[in-house]
Amino acid sequence: MNDQLTLMTIVLGIIHSGIRLATPYLYAAIGETFSQRSGVLNLGVEGVMLMGSFFGFYAVYQTGNPWLGLLAALVVGLLMGLIMGVVSITLKAEQGISGIGMYMFGLGLSSLLFKTMVGSVEGVEGFSELRFCVTDTLCLADVPILGDIFFNHSIVTYGAFALVPLAWWILNKTTWGLKVRAAGQNPEAVDSLGVNVDAVRYVSVMVGSALAGVAGASLSISLLGIFQENMTNGMGFTAVALVYFGSWRPYGVLVGALLFSGVNALQLWVQVLKLNIPSDVAVMLPYLLTIVALALPFRRSMQPAALTKPFERGEN
Amino acid sequence: MNRERLWKLLLLTLVFSLLLVACGGDTEETEPAVDEPAAVEETAVEEAAPEVEAPAADTSGGQYQIPATEEGKYNVAFVFVGPHDDGGWTQAHDVGRMYVEANVADVHTAYVETVAEGADAEQVIRSLARKGFDVIFTTSFGYMDASEIVAEEFPDVDIIHISGFKSNEANFGNLMGAMEDIKYLAGMLAGSRAMVDGNPKLGYIATFPIPEELRLGNAFALGAQKTCPDCTIDVRWIFTWHDPIVEKEAAASLFDSGAQVVMTGADTPAPAEAAPEGKWGITYDYSDNCKIDTCLTSMYWNWGPVYADIVEASRDGSWVGGWQYFDADSGAIGLLGFMDGETLQPGAADLPEADLNMIRETLAAMLAGEFTRFDVFTGPITDNQGNLVLAEGESLEQLDLDGFAQFGSPCETCMYWWNENITAELPEVE
């Protein structure tokens, strides 16, 4: 059975699907990395993703232009980040609780807007695979093996992977990155140097949230071309976990995202191999992996010292 | 320091709850085998704005708003497992609700949506009964026990449960239809398409390893055999009823493995969305989720006429709750493009006339009541291990159609087999 299906097809299928599925996790988790490195735990990623997903979809639905969809998602994410900032930075609310609030807000509002503004299953023409064609018939995407892995994704996916070194560079090589890290590690010291801790945190949370919006849009206008209520189905929470998994470092997050999406893809492809893994285990596997990674004790030391602590001048 | 631990704990709890959701899955229309999902808490918190028809709503159903009845009308309520506009299973029921509203005189309908299965459902159904609704349709498998309990408490309220197996011969009945009829026809269509395209490979996205999913897959496979004797069918299990991302990846995986046409047991437009140029998807549950050109057809439910009949019968007192399982002659199931007044999707329109006629003639026989689910499952049928399931002229019994011996069904032949042209192995069932 399936003799035509070589092992190569299966491995390629897993890699191709894994890269595609890593896209939303990467945007959301890299964004959350900025937020957490500045000292703010934003648990509302899931809600922001849903809002970005809906507005990205709706913009394309109305205008037909996927770039406008991406822009809409970015702006909505930015605004959600602003709200999160006001609540958790200015008003100094408990970050976990306000994050859950953001989640429920995004979940409810995106569902409500979808009901009132669209109301049925509609498809949109979003970003398609680039394929890198030199001529009409000659495409890099058709190159055996390498084509599927490197040259058969949408621009949104390439963006997600480009974001990783960019985020690393910003965090580690720029002055602003230094401020972000310091705000999350030792805000008092940052403050004593005359840098506005709250301002740094605001920007970080908003940038992170904007990326979460893009993560949502990557589902509705790149991966799928449709919007459905609660379509993220927990991806935003997984993204937060991936930040812990990756020890608050962009490349660590990349490894986590690829591992997680790879295991997700594996679950479908492993069925071709006729390995009779019990269904429950297969579905659980990605989450189990996350839990194991979160429980590893050595990661604790890498956590930003001021994470979840609102900054108050002269507190100590 | 303690605070950090607390956050980590919170995060872990969240991941755990996701895990629970993953394990539980959504038992929207599953049969006895699948456990009740313990964790639908995520959908439970989303009830911020359930839309209800009536202005005067109260909250006696917990976080769900219970709609009001209308004086002087026959009041009919629906309990939905998903959003009413999910583009699949639930929306098909909502279309049925609107049919009742439009076609039955002096009737008032309302619905409560995204109701978690289990305790929440019982509370909602009871509140609807207390409120004075005369008929309540509960449209998910996991509402079965809740429906039974409330039916006992309110003997004057007729409760119809969809896709279960319990009834009380009085005011509690169950209702389901032979989608296998339509999947058989869809198999003929897919086989024909694969023949024309010169790639005799098909794919099936299956949800949970329960009798229904094997029955529907086998019906599809038997249909494909009629038009494409060389066709093989590959299977992917996705363990969800409704998740566009998972369904899309499963479809992509089938297409990447060579499938020409992919049919699904879940109900998002994903299989057609995932179809690369020149390949095809077949969608399920709702007639309107098959809009793009790569969608070959949709196998859909048309609950309206059946619902209207039940409501009429309930009003004049002639309805008795029992086991009702309709075939295609009820008009309650359809194959998009082939029913009255529909046009074929582009991918179906250019198929050989002989194949299309075979589909039309079989469908006509089904609509006339001359071809039923038992004709779909009539021998000779051989499984993919080479065993004879049914000899020439033998047919399966109803018990076989929806039973696994592993689940304690007294069926003889049962449904735990794959037709000979399916290349997958049987799923593990406990």
PDB file of C-alpha atoms in Angstrom, chain A residues 31-156:
ATOM      1  CA  GLY A  31       6.072  39.764  19.440  1.00  0.00           C
ATOM      2  CA  GLU A  32       5.475  38.358  22.910  1.00  0.00           C
ATOM      3  CA  THR A  33       9.236  38.111  23.369  1.00  0.00           C
ATOM      4  CA  PHE A  34       9.539  41.890  23.008  1.00  0.00           C
ATOM      5  CA  SER A  35       6.714  42.403  25.438  1.00  0.00           C
ATOM      6  CA  GLN A  36       8.125  40.035  28.050  1.00  0.00           C
ATOM      7  CA  ARG A  37      11.702  41.211  27.703  1.00  0.00           C
ATOM      8  CA  SER A  38      10.445  44.661  28.650  1.00  0.00           C
ATOM      9  CA  GLY A  39       8.759  43.177  31.698  1.00  0.00           C
ATOM     10  CA  VAL A  40       5.152  42.816  30.569  1.00  0.00           C
ATOM     11  CA  LEU A  41       3.496  39.436  30.322  1.00  0.00           C
ATOM     12  CA  ASN A  42       0.745  39.801  27.718  1.00  0.00           C
ATOM     13  CA  LEU A  43      -1.516  36.775  28.022  1.00  0.00           C
ATOM     14  CA  GLY A  44      -3.983  38.409  25.654  1.00  0.00           C
ATOM     15  CA  VAL A  45      -2.108  37.300  22.518  1.00  0.00           C
ATOM     16  CA  GLU A  46      -4.904  34.916  21.601  1.00  0.00           C
ATOM     17  CA  GLY A  47      -7.488  37.692  21.649  1.00  0.00           C
ATOM     18  CA  VAL A  48      -5.257  40.041  19.671  1.00  0.00           C
ATOM     19  CA  MET A  49      -4.660  37.301  17.105  1.00  0.00           C
ATOM     20  CA  LEU A  50      -8.396  36.835  16.673  1.00  0.00           C
ATOM     21  CA  MET A  51      -8.907  40.552  16.193  1.00  0.00           C
ATOM     22  CA  GLY A  52      -6.037  40.735  13.704  1.00  0.00           C
ATOM     23  CA  SER A  53      -7.379  37.689  11.971  1.00  0.00           C
ATOM     24  CA  PHE A  54     -10.830  39.203  11.590  1.00  0.00           C
ATOM     25  CA  PHE A  55      -9.770  42.691  10.547  1.00  0.00           C
ATOM     26  CA  GLY A  56      -7.158  41.331   8.159  1.00  0.00           C
ATOM     27  CA  PHE A  57      -9.810  39.140   6.619  1.00  0.00           C
ATOM     28  CA  TYR A  58     -12.388  41.904   6.518  1.00  0.00           C
ATOM     29  CA  ALA A  59     -10.046  44.387   4.831  1.00  0.00           C
ATOM     30  CA  VAL A  60      -9.266  41.878   2.085  1.00  0.00           C
ATOM     31  CA  TYR A  61     -12.944  40.935   1.833  1.00  0.00           C
ATOM     32  CA  GLN A  62     -13.802  44.581   1.198  1.00  0.00           C
ATOM     33  CA  THR A  63     -10.848  45.726  -0.888  1.00  0.00           C
ATOM     34  CA  GLY A  64      -9.359  42.565  -2.357  1.00  0.00           C
ATOM     35  CA  ASN A  65      -5.900  43.788  -1.399  1.00  0.00           C
ATOM     36  CA  PRO A  66      -4.025  41.431   0.950  1.00  0.00           C
ATOM     37  CA  TRP A  67      -1.509  44.137   1.881  1.00  0.00           C
ATOM     38  CA  LEU A  68      -4.319  46.273   3.229  1.00  0.00           C
ATOM     39  CA  GLY A  69      -5.405  43.237   5.225  1.00  0.00           C
ATOM     40  CA  LEU A  70      -1.953  42.944   6.723  1.00  0.00           C
ATOM     41  CA  LEU A  71      -1.962  46.663   7.513  1.00  0.00           C
ATOM     42  CA  ALA A  72      -5.392  46.456   9.135  1.00  0.00           C
ATOM     43  CA  ALA A  73      -4.239  43.574  11.330  1.00  0.00           C
ATOM     44  CA  LEU A  74      -1.123  45.500  12.295  1.00  0.00           C
ATOM     45  CA  VAL A  75      -3.097  48.607  13.272  1.00  0.00           C
ATOM     46  CA  VAL A  76      -5.675  46.625  15.244  1.00  0.00           C
ATOM     47  CA  GLY A  77      -2.866  44.807  17.039  1.00  0.00           C
ATOM     48  CA  LEU A  78      -1.239  48.133  17.838  1.00  0.00           C
ATOM     49  CA  LEU A  79      -4.477  49.466  19.318  1.00  0.00           C
ATOM     50  CA  MET A  80      -5.051  46.314  21.361  1.00  0.00           C
ATOM     51  CA  GLY A  81      -1.472  46.720  22.591  1.00  0.00           C
ATOM     52  CA  LEU A  82      -2.242  50.294  23.592  1.00  0.00           C
ATOM     53  CA  ILE A  83      -5.201  49.113  25.656  1.00  0.00           C
ATOM     54  CA  MET A  84      -3.089  46.416  27.269  1.00  0.00           C
ATOM     55  CA  GLY A  85      -0.463  49.059  27.984  1.00  0.00           C
ATOM     56  CA  VAL A  86      -2.902  51.443  29.636  1.00  0.00           C
ATOM     57  CA  VAL A  87      -4.285  48.688  31.828  1.00  0.00           C
ATOM     58  CA  SER A  88      -1.070  46.957  32.799  1.00  0.00           C
ATOM     59  CA  ILE A  89       1.530  49.744  32.659  1.00  0.00           C
ATOM     60  CA  THR A  90      -0.293  52.960  33.510  1.00  0.00           C
ATOM     61  CA  LEU A  91      -2.991  51.489  35.722  1.00  0.00           C
ATOM     62  CA  LYS A  92      -0.605  48.777  36.969  1.00  0.00           C
ATOM     63  CA  ALA A  93      -3.229  46.052  36.884  1.00  0.00           C
ATOM     64  CA  GLU A  94      -2.231  42.446  37.438  1.00  0.00           C
ATOM     65  CA  GLN A  95      -0.802  41.468  34.062  1.00  0.00           C
ATOM     66  CA  GLY A  96      -2.089  37.931  33.951  1.00  0.00           C
ATOM     67  CA  ILE A  97      -5.620  38.962  34.755  1.00  0.00           C
ATOM     68  CA  SER A  98      -5.657  41.870  32.322  1.00  0.00           C
ATOM     69  CA  GLY A  99      -4.209  39.573  29.669  1.00  0.00           C
ATOM     70  CA  ILE A 100      -7.060  37.124  30.159  1.00  0.00           C
ATOM     71  CA  GLY A 101      -9.378  40.107  29.901  1.00  0.00           C
ATOM     72  CA  MET A 102      -7.790  41.075  26.582  1.00  0.00           C
ATOM     73  CA  TYR A 103      -8.245  37.509  25.405  1.00  0.00           C
ATOM     74  CA  MET A 104     -11.937  37.430  26.213  1.00  0.00           C
ATOM     75  CA  PHE A 105     -12.401  40.895  24.745  1.00  0.00           C
ATOM     76  CA  GLY A 106     -10.762  39.852  21.459  1.00  0.00           C
ATOM     77  CA  LEU A 107     -12.598  36.539  21.325  1.00  0.00           C
ATOM     78  CA  GLY A 108     -16.005  38.076  21.931  1.00  0.00           C
ATOM     79  CA  LEU A 109     -15.552  41.153  19.780  1.00  0.00           C
ATOM     80  CA  SER A 110     -14.119  39.317  16.779  1.00  0.00           C
ATOM     81  CA  SER A 111     -17.037  36.853  16.911  1.00  0.00           C
ATOM     82  CA  LEU A 112     -19.580  39.618  17.246  1.00  0.00           C
ATOM     83  CA  LEU A 113     -18.089  41.668  14.414  1.00  0.00           C
ATOM     84  CA  PHE A 114     -17.955  38.619  12.191  1.00  0.00           C
ATOM     85  CA  LYS A 115     -21.614  37.906  12.875  1.00  0.00           C
ATOM     86  CA  THR A 116     -22.756  41.433  12.162  1.00  0.00           C
ATOM     87  CA  MET A 117     -20.391  42.392   9.353  1.00  0.00           C
ATOM     88  CA  VAL A 118     -19.985  39.128   7.412  1.00  0.00           C
ATOM     89  CA  GLY A 119     -22.332  36.537   8.855  1.00  0.00           C
ATOM     90  CA  SER A 120     -21.501  33.560   6.669  1.00  0.00           C
ATOM     91  CA  VAL A 121     -18.602  31.603   5.298  1.00  0.00           C
ATOM     92  CA  GLU A 122     -16.830  33.755   2.750  1.00  0.00           C
ATOM     93  CA  GLY A 123     -13.495  33.088   1.144  1.00  0.00           C
ATOM     94  CA  VAL A 124     -10.966  35.716   0.176  1.00  0.00           C
ATOM     95  CA  GLU A 125      -8.017  35.634  -2.174  1.00  0.00           C
ATOM     96  CA  GLY A 126      -5.144  36.298   0.213  1.00  0.00           C
ATOM     97  CA  PHE A 127      -1.405  35.879  -0.198  1.00  0.00           C
ATOM     98  CA  SER A 128      -0.524  32.883  -2.304  1.00  0.00           C
ATOM     99  CA  GLU A 129       2.722  30.936  -2.567  1.00  0.00           C
ATOM    100  CA  LEU A 130       5.460  32.898  -4.302  1.00  0.00           C
ATOM    101  CA  ARG A 131       6.975  29.978  -6.241  1.00  0.00           C
ATOM    102  CA  PHE A 132       9.844  32.183  -7.553  1.00  0.00           C
ATOM    103  CA  CYS A 133       9.263  31.743 -11.249  1.00  0.00           C
ATOM    104  CA  VAL A 134      12.046  32.749 -13.612  1.00  0.00           C
ATOM    105  CA  THR A 135       9.846  32.171 -16.642  1.00  0.00           C
ATOM    106  CA  ASP A 136       6.251  31.018 -17.018  1.00  0.00           C
ATOM    107  CA  THR A 137       7.127  27.387 -16.681  1.00  0.00           C
ATOM    108  CA  LEU A 138      10.418  27.470 -14.831  1.00  0.00           C
ATOM    109  CA  CYS A 139       9.897  27.933 -11.116  1.00  0.00           C
ATOM    110  CA  LEU A 140      12.291  27.440  -8.248  1.00  0.00           C
ATOM    111  CA  ALA A 141       9.356  25.917  -6.373  1.00  0.00           C
ATOM    112  CA  ASP A 142       9.509  22.961  -8.729  1.00  0.00           C
ATOM    113  CA  VAL A 143      13.123  22.159  -7.923  1.00  0.00           C
ATOM    114  CA  PRO A 144      13.079  18.735  -6.295  1.00  0.00           C
ATOM    115  CA  ILE A 145      13.303  18.734  -2.496  1.00  0.00           C
ATOM    116  CA  LEU A 146      14.672  22.281  -2.070  1.00  0.00           C
ATOM    117  CA  GLY A 147      11.736  23.774  -3.972  1.00  0.00           C
ATOM    118  CA  ASP A 148       9.135  22.669  -1.466  1.00  0.00           C
ATOM    119  CA  ILE A 149      11.236  23.578   1.532  1.00  0.00           C
ATOM    120  CA  PHE A 150      12.500  27.001   0.484  1.00  0.00           C
ATOM    121  CA  PHE A 151      10.611  28.332  -2.522  1.00  0.00           C
ATOM    122  CA  ASN A 152       6.968  27.426  -2.092  1.00  0.00           C
ATOM    123  CA  HIS A 153       5.647  29.689   0.658  1.00  0.00           C
ATOM    124  CA  SER A 154       3.766  32.941   0.878  1.00  0.00           C
ATOM    125  CA  ILE A 155       5.520  36.240   1.565  1.00  0.00           C
ATOM    126  CA  VAL A 156       3.947  36.204   5.029  1.00  0.00           C
TER     127      VAL A 156
END
